[in-house]
Amino acid sequence: MQRLQDSGDEHDALVQTLERCHKLIRLSIDEKKAEQFRQRGSALLAQD
């Protein structure tokens, strides 16, 4: 959550943060959860 807050409001910065978080989740938790996170995050960013 902190990474998203620190990235600011720039769309490109949020996309990069989303990808970094996806990679971290994939490596530390689970690939399926990481993909769910990326899909939901991408859907939210597409609404802007």
PDB file of C-alpha atoms in Angstrom:
ATOM      1  CA  MET A   1       0.000   0.000   0.000  1.00  0.00           C
ATOM      2  CA  GLN A   2       2.816   2.387   0.841  1.00  0.00           C
ATOM      3  CA  ARG A   3       4.324   1.974  -2.630  1.00  0.00           C
ATOM      4  CA  LEU A   4       1.051   3.017  -4.250  1.00  0.00           C
ATOM      5  CA  GLN A   5       0.792   6.073  -2.021  1.00  0.00           C
ATOM      6  CA  ASP A   6       4.407   7.037  -2.684  1.00  0.00           C
ATOM      7  CA  SER A   7       4.051   6.762  -6.464  1.00  0.00           C
ATOM      8  CA  GLY A   8       1.864   9.864  -6.712  1.00  0.00           C
ATOM      9  CA  ASP A   9      -0.999  10.501  -9.108  1.00  0.00           C
ATOM     10  CA  GLU A  10       0.851  10.094 -12.406  1.00  0.00           C
ATOM     11  CA  HIS A  11      -0.691   7.260 -14.450  1.00  0.00           C
ATOM     12  CA  ASP A  12       2.675   5.954 -15.687  1.00  0.00           C
ATOM     13  CA  ALA A  13       4.085   5.920 -12.158  1.00  0.00           C
ATOM     14  CA  LEU A  14       1.055   3.994 -10.921  1.00  0.00           C
ATOM     15  CA  VAL A  15       1.424   1.441 -13.731  1.00  0.00           C
ATOM     16  CA  GLN A  16       5.096   0.929 -12.866  1.00  0.00           C
ATOM     17  CA  THR A  17       4.245   0.546  -9.185  1.00  0.00           C
ATOM     18  CA  LEU A  18       1.520  -1.955 -10.036  1.00  0.00           C
ATOM     19  CA  GLU A  19       4.044  -4.041 -11.983  1.00  0.00           C
ATOM     20  CA  ARG A  20       6.612  -3.911  -9.171  1.00  0.00           C
ATOM     21  CA  CYS A  21       3.996  -4.988  -6.637  1.00  0.00           C
ATOM     22  CA  HIS A  22       2.852  -7.772  -8.974  1.00  0.00           C
ATOM     23  CA  LYS A  23       6.410  -9.083  -9.182  1.00  0.00           C
ATOM     24  CA  LEU A  24       6.837  -8.943  -5.395  1.00  0.00           C
ATOM     25  CA  ILE A  25       3.550 -10.771  -4.785  1.00  0.00           C
ATOM     26  CA  ARG A  26       4.422 -13.395  -7.395  1.00  0.00           C
ATOM     27  CA  LEU A  27       7.809 -14.076  -5.813  1.00  0.00           C
ATOM     28  CA  SER A  28       6.765 -13.972  -2.173  1.00  0.00           C
ATOM     29  CA  ILE A  29       3.177 -15.198  -2.062  1.00  0.00           C
ATOM     30  CA  ASP A  30       1.571 -16.873  -5.056  1.00  0.00           C
ATOM     31  CA  GLU A  31       1.409 -16.495  -8.836  1.00  0.00           C
ATOM     32  CA  LYS A  32      -2.393 -16.742  -8.896  1.00  0.00           C
ATOM     33  CA  LYS A  33      -2.818 -13.996  -6.305  1.00  0.00           C
ATOM     34  CA  ALA A  34      -0.274 -11.856  -8.137  1.00  0.00           C
ATOM     35  CA  GLU A  35      -2.223 -12.164 -11.375  1.00  0.00           C
ATOM     36  CA  GLN A  36      -5.482 -11.303  -9.589  1.00  0.00           C
ATOM     37  CA  PHE A  37      -3.771  -8.223  -8.117  1.00  0.00           C
ATOM     38  CA  ARG A  38      -2.513  -7.127 -11.540  1.00  0.00           C
ATOM     39  CA  GLN A  39      -5.901  -7.622 -13.215  1.00  0.00           C
ATOM     40  CA  ARG A  40      -7.774  -5.693 -10.534  1.00  0.00           C
ATOM     41  CA  GLY A  41      -5.177  -2.941 -10.439  1.00  0.00           C
ATOM     42  CA  SER A  42      -5.214  -2.608 -14.218  1.00  0.00           C
ATOM     43  CA  ALA A  43      -9.008  -2.396 -14.197  1.00  0.00           C
ATOM     44  CA  LEU A  44      -8.884   0.399 -11.631  1.00  0.00           C
ATOM     45  CA  LEU A  45      -6.272   2.323 -13.600  1.00  0.00           C
ATOM     46  CA  ALA A  46      -8.304   1.938 -16.794  1.00  0.00           C
ATOM     47  CA  GLN A  47     -11.217   3.753 -15.131  1.00  0.00           C
ATOM     48  CA  ASP A  48      -9.236   7.006 -14.897  1.00  0.00           C
TER      49      ASP A  48
END
